[in-house]
Amino acid sequence: MKFLVHTYGCQMNVRDSEAVEALMLAAGHEKAACEDDAEIVIVNSCTVRQKAEEKAVGKAGNLIAAKKITGMMGCAVKRLGEGIFAKLPKLDFAVGPRALGMIPKIVADGRFPRLELGDDMMSRALAAHVEGGFQAFVTILVGCDNRCSYCIVPDVRGHEYSRPAREIVAEVRALAARGVAEVCLLGQSVLRYGARNAAWDDADAPSPGGYTEAFPRLLEALASIPGLRRIRFTSAHPKGCTDELFRACREFPQVCRHMHLPVQSGSDRILADMGRRYTRAEYLAAVSRLREFDPDFAITTDVIVGYPGETEEDFEATRSLMEEAGFDNSFVFKYSPRPGTRSAAREDDVPTAEKERRDQVLLADQQSRGLRRNERLVGSVREVLAEGPSKRNKSRWSGRDSGNRIVVWDVAQGDCPPPGSPVKVRITEAHAQILVGERVE
Ligand code: SAH
Ligand code: SF4
């Protein structure tokens, strides 16, 4: 059958959708060219905020109305459970985030409606990839045990589990062998890799460099894979910024100089209430260490505005923290109470208009800060992995540097580098979200 997967939400969902595509292809189905052409559409849903969930449910409703065989997967399915069929009575199937490996069998059985919420994370499903492209996401850790007060993720993605290092290394080796030059290691808190369950076992050869922590040791193992040029990872936490992590960054040039380090708030009172397990000072200390290590180290973050009880003073603390940290980019979220989380028991007392205002203020701050951060790079030569024609200007090529910054440059005819090839670009112009330059040899 011709199928399509429509994805909402984070990179973890993007990765899960890819795994489902690969499993569907392996089961003999064919990817549709467009939605009209598809007989079956699977909506991969997000539920981190109410709005995100509504979008996915709305999309599934439209597909049902268009008479497609409609399935849903992902986080909203797990949150709603049976309730998803109350919202979408004609939905054919719904599969939770840890049961996605069952989708081909459910489609083959064709007994609808069907709901699967169980934990059936077969390693085959976790490791399935679609051919093509020079970049790949690789899940190293599923679930989360942190239980931040506002967050639904632990409820819907279950307990934290680190995949065995041997499986991950084999997966990345296979990806590199077929042309993948850049991997991004995924997990809710990747620096906790190996904290809950052993990721390395006694049968594994000891670390040649004497690494004892599981995540740096994984970086070491991946850095020895031929053809792999870049290793990214997301998300990180200040507690994981250890000496061994810094040593691995220094020792292995493949490890990218970028960390997505969600801070959520700059107010100690709010951070404690959220259960983030760091103070403002501890967070800023981690940022300083990264920037001492490399002043161009790119640091990006997530922030929540309008958390219950967030005063003007708390908000200003977030603003000043963002300035002190000098974030290269930031993603601002308006607080959305999620049923069953600790903070949902409290009154959602910051008015919507005020959340909107705080969001706009932080966005404007980020625009000027991003520009200032990028201006420092004018005149420098960045190594970029070419991606393809720039979206806005087709006579320009686009790629990213180690810090995940978008870099564009003019290309002459016949001079278009293939995707994944390294190019040196001297930066001539800085913008808040993009660097412009010229190719140098
Ligand atoms: N595991 C990651 C975050 C995953 S959720 C981490 O802790 O680093 C992605 C982002 O969504 C979070 O960083 C947070 O900023 C935002 N978010 C999570 N729950 C939210 C809620 N209830 N309301 C608004 N934003 C939320
Ligand atoms: Fe886990 Fe906290 Fe991240 Fe939610 S915000 S996924 S609870 S670490």
XYZ file of C-alpha atoms and ligand atoms in Angstrom:
475
model
C 0.000 0.000 0.000
C 1.053 3.589 -0.530
C 1.693 5.249 2.817
C 2.887 8.498 4.318
C 3.926 9.498 7.831
C 3.083 13.054 8.891
C 5.196 14.284 11.792
C 4.618 16.796 14.604
C 6.956 17.598 17.461
C 10.589 17.104 18.333
C 13.553 15.419 16.672
C 12.762 12.256 18.577
C 9.475 12.113 16.686
C 11.244 12.817 13.387
C 13.475 9.849 14.139
C 10.543 7.599 15.153
C 8.734 8.471 11.908
C 11.817 7.510 9.925
C 11.967 4.159 11.730
C 8.299 3.499 10.908
C 8.912 4.413 7.255
C 11.825 2.002 7.113
C 9.748 -0.794 8.680
C 6.835 -0.143 6.306
C 9.168 -0.206 3.297
C 10.721 -3.442 4.557
C 7.196 -4.900 4.813
C 6.685 -4.200 1.098
C 4.723 -0.962 1.250
C 5.552 2.014 -0.920
C 6.041 5.624 0.118
C 3.437 7.903 -1.482
C 4.603 10.954 -3.433
C 2.055 13.185 -1.702
C -0.841 12.918 0.693
C -3.500 12.738 -2.055
C -1.671 9.760 -3.460
C -1.498 7.906 -0.115
C -3.907 5.142 0.884
C -2.708 5.124 4.450
C -1.448 8.058 6.503
C 0.075 7.803 9.965
C 0.125 10.967 12.078
C 3.017 11.069 14.550
C 1.743 13.231 17.397
C 3.217 15.493 20.066
C 1.607 16.337 23.397
C 4.240 18.488 25.101
C 1.804 21.418 24.931
C -1.972 21.337 24.501
C -1.780 23.156 21.134
C 0.619 20.582 19.710
C -1.762 17.780 20.627
C -4.742 19.573 19.110
C -2.900 20.039 15.813
C -2.154 16.329 15.480
C -5.706 15.299 16.400
C -7.081 17.872 13.939
C -4.834 16.543 11.177
C -5.985 12.973 11.791
C -9.609 14.188 11.664
C -9.017 15.715 8.228
C -7.452 12.516 6.923
C -10.373 10.453 8.189
C -12.739 12.865 6.412
C -10.653 12.389 3.239
C -11.279 8.620 3.557
C -7.680 7.615 4.129
C -6.807 4.681 6.340
C -5.652 6.755 9.281
C -3.320 5.784 12.083
C -1.842 7.782 14.912
C 1.382 7.189 16.731
C 3.478 9.071 19.253
C 3.053 10.925 22.501
C -0.562 12.129 22.268
C -1.690 8.529 21.725
C -0.102 7.441 24.966
C -1.560 10.371 26.893
C -5.095 9.926 25.580
C -5.218 6.117 25.551
C -8.728 4.835 24.742
C -9.812 8.470 24.864
C -8.355 9.023 21.416
C -11.283 7.094 19.921
C -13.703 9.424 21.717
C -12.074 12.335 19.878
C -11.698 10.416 16.601
C -14.342 7.667 16.472
C -13.297 6.563 12.986
C -9.562 6.397 13.647
C -8.230 3.060 12.397
C -5.309 2.512 14.743
C -3.306 4.235 17.454
C 0.140 3.193 18.649
C 2.103 4.564 21.614
C 5.721 5.747 21.293
C 7.199 2.509 22.600
C 5.116 0.217 20.410
C 5.888 1.715 17.001
C 7.575 -1.486 15.842
C 4.119 -3.099 15.710
C 2.761 -0.813 12.995
C 3.491 -3.036 9.948
C 1.802 -5.999 11.648
C -1.220 -3.910 12.621
C -1.541 -2.722 9.013
C -1.156 -6.297 7.733
C -3.816 -7.627 10.142
C -6.205 -4.881 9.074
C -8.406 -5.440 12.142
C -9.454 -1.897 13.020
C -9.914 -0.060 15.322
C -6.832 -1.039 17.237
C -4.908 0.498 20.137
C -1.384 -0.549 21.192
C 0.219 1.208 24.124
C 2.563 -1.487 25.406
C 6.297 -1.488 25.623
C 7.513 -3.371 22.587
C 10.696 -1.446 21.748
C 12.285 -4.156 19.654
C 15.851 -3.237 18.806
C 14.985 -3.783 15.140
C 12.531 -0.876 15.283
C 15.019 1.361 17.070
C 17.715 0.669 14.498
C 15.650 0.843 11.267
C 16.746 3.601 8.899
C 15.637 4.809 5.483
C 18.354 4.909 2.791
C 19.766 8.187 1.551
C 20.926 11.475 3.005
C 24.216 12.244 4.710
C 22.698 13.032 8.097
C 20.967 10.616 10.442
C 19.367 10.705 13.866
C 20.305 7.874 16.191
C 18.337 7.263 19.373
C 20.670 6.340 22.222
C 18.332 6.828 25.154
C 14.552 6.468 25.293
C 12.174 7.754 27.976
C 12.982 10.028 30.885
C 13.065 9.714 34.678
C 13.652 13.365 35.499
C 10.048 14.310 36.187
C 10.336 18.061 35.770
C 7.143 19.502 37.280
C 5.605 20.733 34.002
C 6.543 17.895 31.715
C 4.387 15.092 30.295
C 7.281 13.341 28.534
C 8.042 10.822 31.336
C 4.353 9.793 31.353
C 4.178 9.210 27.630
C 7.672 7.984 26.777
C 8.153 5.880 29.881
C 11.198 5.132 31.999
C 14.678 6.056 30.918
C 16.494 3.278 29.070
C 19.951 3.464 27.499
C 20.430 1.290 24.447
C 23.468 -0.991 24.596
C 26.549 0.798 23.270
C 27.367 -2.162 21.055
C 24.040 -1.789 19.219
C 24.549 1.945 18.718
C 28.104 1.531 17.424
C 26.954 -1.148 14.963
C 24.104 1.066 13.784
C 26.362 4.081 13.210
C 28.982 1.906 11.499
C 26.320 0.686 9.056
C 25.096 4.247 8.460
C 28.622 5.507 7.806
C 29.278 2.614 5.424
C 26.426 3.764 3.231
C 27.478 7.409 3.194
C 26.213 9.045 6.375
C 28.767 11.678 7.426
C 26.901 13.230 10.348
C 24.899 11.637 13.141
C 22.880 13.311 15.847
C 22.535 11.233 19.007
C 19.100 11.651 20.546
C 17.671 11.374 24.023
C 15.760 13.545 26.498
C 18.957 13.911 28.499
C 21.740 12.236 26.529
C 24.469 13.004 29.045
C 22.661 10.619 31.403
C 23.489 7.824 28.966
C 24.227 4.683 30.986
C 23.001 6.174 34.276
C 19.882 4.033 34.759
C 20.999 0.800 33.110
C 24.473 -0.277 32.039
C 25.196 0.759 28.459
C 28.521 -1.022 28.306
C 28.922 -4.578 29.532
C 31.907 -6.576 30.722
C 32.276 -8.270 27.332
C 32.967 -4.899 25.684
C 36.620 -3.997 25.179
C 37.729 -1.357 27.693
C 38.006 2.235 26.534
C 41.367 2.764 24.773
C 41.506 6.298 26.177
C 40.595 5.220 29.698
C 37.140 6.826 29.644
C 35.012 5.612 32.536
C 31.799 7.577 31.907
C 29.394 5.954 29.483
C 28.661 8.930 27.214
C 32.241 10.143 26.566
C 33.168 6.506 26.030
C 30.440 6.253 23.399
C 31.816 9.360 21.681
C 35.253 7.728 21.668
C 33.877 4.554 20.069
C 31.942 6.479 17.421
C 34.930 8.709 16.619
C 36.855 5.641 15.411
C 34.275 4.893 12.685
C 35.685 5.636 9.209
C 33.756 8.170 7.145
C 31.908 9.709 10.061
C 32.777 13.401 10.088
C 30.442 14.806 12.705
C 28.812 13.679 15.906
C 26.079 15.880 17.360
C 23.902 15.170 20.378
C 20.779 16.626 22.012
C 19.520 17.467 24.654
C 22.142 18.097 27.323
C 21.997 19.014 31.028
C 24.572 21.032 33.037
C 25.171 18.085 35.368
C 26.536 16.079 32.457
C 29.227 18.646 31.574
C 32.024 16.627 33.156
C 35.793 16.690 32.713
C 35.584 13.525 30.617
C 33.054 15.134 28.293
C 35.385 18.084 27.764
C 38.298 15.699 27.216
C 36.317 13.851 24.540
C 35.414 17.158 22.843
C 39.078 18.065 22.728
C 40.320 14.646 21.654
C 37.791 13.910 18.891
C 37.347 16.623 16.261
C 34.170 14.884 15.052
C 32.339 15.978 18.209
C 30.490 19.168 17.296
C 31.008 22.429 19.151
C 27.326 22.837 19.873
C 25.260 22.031 22.896
C 21.508 22.317 23.234
C 21.261 23.028 26.944
C 17.647 23.769 27.927
C 17.566 26.183 30.886
C 13.760 26.750 31.192
C 14.115 29.687 33.614
C 16.694 32.041 35.089
C 14.973 32.322 38.461
C 16.227 30.030 41.237
C 12.795 29.975 42.830
C 11.189 28.721 39.607
C 14.029 26.314 38.811
C 13.617 24.697 42.241
C 9.862 24.458 41.771
C 10.375 22.875 38.351
C 12.754 20.304 39.830
C 15.458 21.076 37.270
C 18.264 20.116 39.707
C 20.540 23.073 39.018
C 20.652 26.673 40.156
C 21.130 29.703 37.967
C 24.768 29.897 39.118
C 25.413 26.215 38.344
C 23.889 26.588 34.912
C 25.970 29.675 34.136
C 29.102 27.911 35.411
C 28.549 25.156 32.819
C 28.131 27.816 30.115
C 31.378 29.529 31.180
C 33.292 26.269 31.013
C 32.019 25.621 27.480
C 32.983 29.100 26.348
C 36.386 28.917 28.030
C 36.938 25.685 26.187
C 35.997 27.375 22.896
C 34.613 30.941 22.706
C 32.740 29.976 19.537
C 31.061 27.001 21.183
C 27.409 27.359 20.149
C 24.942 27.098 23.015
C 21.211 26.962 22.380
C 18.377 26.607 24.847
C 14.679 26.134 25.630
C 12.809 28.531 27.909
C 9.290 28.407 29.325
C 7.449 31.694 29.941
C 4.376 32.009 32.147
C 5.084 29.088 34.477
C 2.621 29.162 37.437
C 3.569 31.959 39.808
C 6.177 33.443 37.432
C 6.429 37.091 38.481
C 7.852 39.994 36.526
C 10.975 39.622 38.654
C 11.322 35.919 37.756
C 10.865 36.775 34.112
C 13.521 39.489 34.278
C 15.848 36.911 35.864
C 15.309 34.693 32.815
C 16.026 37.645 30.548
C 19.259 38.502 32.294
C 20.379 34.866 32.377
C 19.866 34.600 28.634
C 21.982 37.698 28.157
C 24.746 36.444 30.448
C 24.781 33.046 28.756
C 24.881 34.712 25.333
C 22.758 32.030 23.700
C 23.340 31.549 19.995
C 19.716 30.567 19.582
C 16.747 29.901 21.816
C 13.294 28.354 21.649
C 10.652 29.971 23.818
C 7.544 28.048 24.915
C 4.429 29.471 26.526
C 3.581 27.374 29.567
C 0.800 24.891 28.948
C -0.537 22.824 31.866
C -0.381 19.090 31.126
C -2.873 16.906 33.012
C -1.313 14.772 35.716
C 1.947 16.718 35.980
C 2.880 18.353 39.304
C 2.596 21.909 38.070
C -0.848 21.268 36.552
C -2.173 21.068 40.125
C -1.326 24.749 40.468
C -3.298 27.606 38.998
C -2.161 28.569 35.484
C -2.142 32.169 36.706
C -0.119 34.088 34.113
C -2.674 35.501 31.633
C -2.319 34.417 27.999
C -1.646 37.993 26.871
C 1.189 38.268 29.392
C 2.709 34.959 28.241
C 2.534 36.314 24.703
C 4.266 39.541 25.760
C 7.073 37.689 27.552
C 7.501 35.428 24.525
C 7.840 38.455 22.217
C 10.324 40.182 24.514
C 12.582 37.114 24.588
C 12.320 36.678 20.827
C 13.356 40.285 20.225
C 16.260 39.907 22.681
C 17.378 36.764 20.870
C 17.315 38.471 17.479
C 19.803 41.122 18.570
C 21.865 38.697 20.645
C 22.020 36.163 17.792
C 23.206 38.917 15.485
C 25.902 40.018 17.943
C 27.074 36.422 18.427
C 27.245 35.900 14.664
C 29.031 39.207 14.011
C 32.001 37.876 15.976
C 32.457 35.287 13.231
C 32.769 37.732 10.324
C 36.187 37.237 8.734
C 36.660 33.734 10.143
C 36.728 30.601 7.987
C 34.121 27.985 8.937
C 34.168 24.365 7.903
C 30.719 23.623 6.545
C 29.117 20.391 5.402
C 27.206 21.273 2.233
C 23.483 20.496 2.290
C 22.013 21.879 -0.934
C 20.561 24.990 -2.567
C 19.542 27.718 -0.120
C 15.774 27.896 0.386
C 15.557 31.649 -0.178
C 18.077 32.135 -2.961
C 18.680 29.300 -5.405
C 21.992 30.674 -6.648
C 23.322 30.128 -3.156
C 24.311 26.912 -1.470
C 23.602 26.185 2.173
C 25.182 24.066 4.889
C 25.985 24.068 8.596
C 29.121 24.546 10.629
C 30.117 22.538 13.680
C 28.072 24.920 15.843
C 24.953 24.055 13.801
C 24.901 27.589 12.354
C 23.398 27.910 8.884
C 26.011 29.184 6.417
C 25.193 30.199 2.818
C 27.512 31.125 -0.036
C 27.276 31.914 -3.754
C 27.981 29.056 -6.117
C 29.139 29.331 -9.678
C 27.694 26.887 -12.194
C 29.318 23.464 -12.006
C 30.693 24.317 -8.589
C 27.870 22.877 -6.493
C 29.333 20.619 -3.818
C 27.500 17.322 -3.256
C 25.521 17.002 0.000
C 27.736 16.036 2.903
C 30.976 17.272 1.385
C 33.155 19.586 3.494
C 33.596 23.139 2.230
C 35.528 26.064 3.713
C 33.621 29.346 3.785
C 34.945 32.744 4.833
C 32.173 34.673 6.595
C 31.461 38.097 5.091
C 28.047 38.941 6.535
C 26.231 38.108 9.758
C 22.491 37.930 10.406
C 20.626 36.775 13.502
C 19.853 33.318 12.096
C 22.280 32.903 9.248
C 25.891 33.534 8.149
C 26.793 34.537 4.588
C 30.232 33.982 3.098
C 32.407 32.998 0.173
C 34.024 29.700 -0.553
C 37.791 29.545 -0.016
C 40.241 26.761 -0.739
N 14.215 16.595 27.551
C 14.409 17.916 27.139
C 13.135 18.657 26.823
C 12.069 17.924 26.086
S 10.545 18.797 25.923
C 15.156 18.608 28.275
O 14.781 18.575 29.416
O 16.169 19.172 27.978
C 11.068 20.178 24.903
C 10.797 21.518 25.520
O 9.403 21.733 25.609
C 11.294 21.696 26.928
O 12.655 21.993 26.989
C 10.426 22.806 27.458
O 11.010 24.064 27.226
C 9.152 22.669 26.624
N 8.043 22.195 27.450
C 7.941 20.996 28.058
N 6.780 20.927 28.754
C 6.129 22.109 28.555
C 4.899 22.655 29.015
N 4.091 21.970 29.823
N 4.565 23.911 28.610
C 5.389 24.620 27.813
N 6.567 24.149 27.361
C 6.944 22.905 27.732
Fe 12.525 14.828 31.099
Fe 12.485 17.277 32.213
Fe 13.174 16.983 29.655
Fe 10.654 16.619 30.397
S 11.803 18.551 30.460
S 11.820 15.304 29.017
S 10.932 15.646 32.432
S 14.280 16.213 31.445
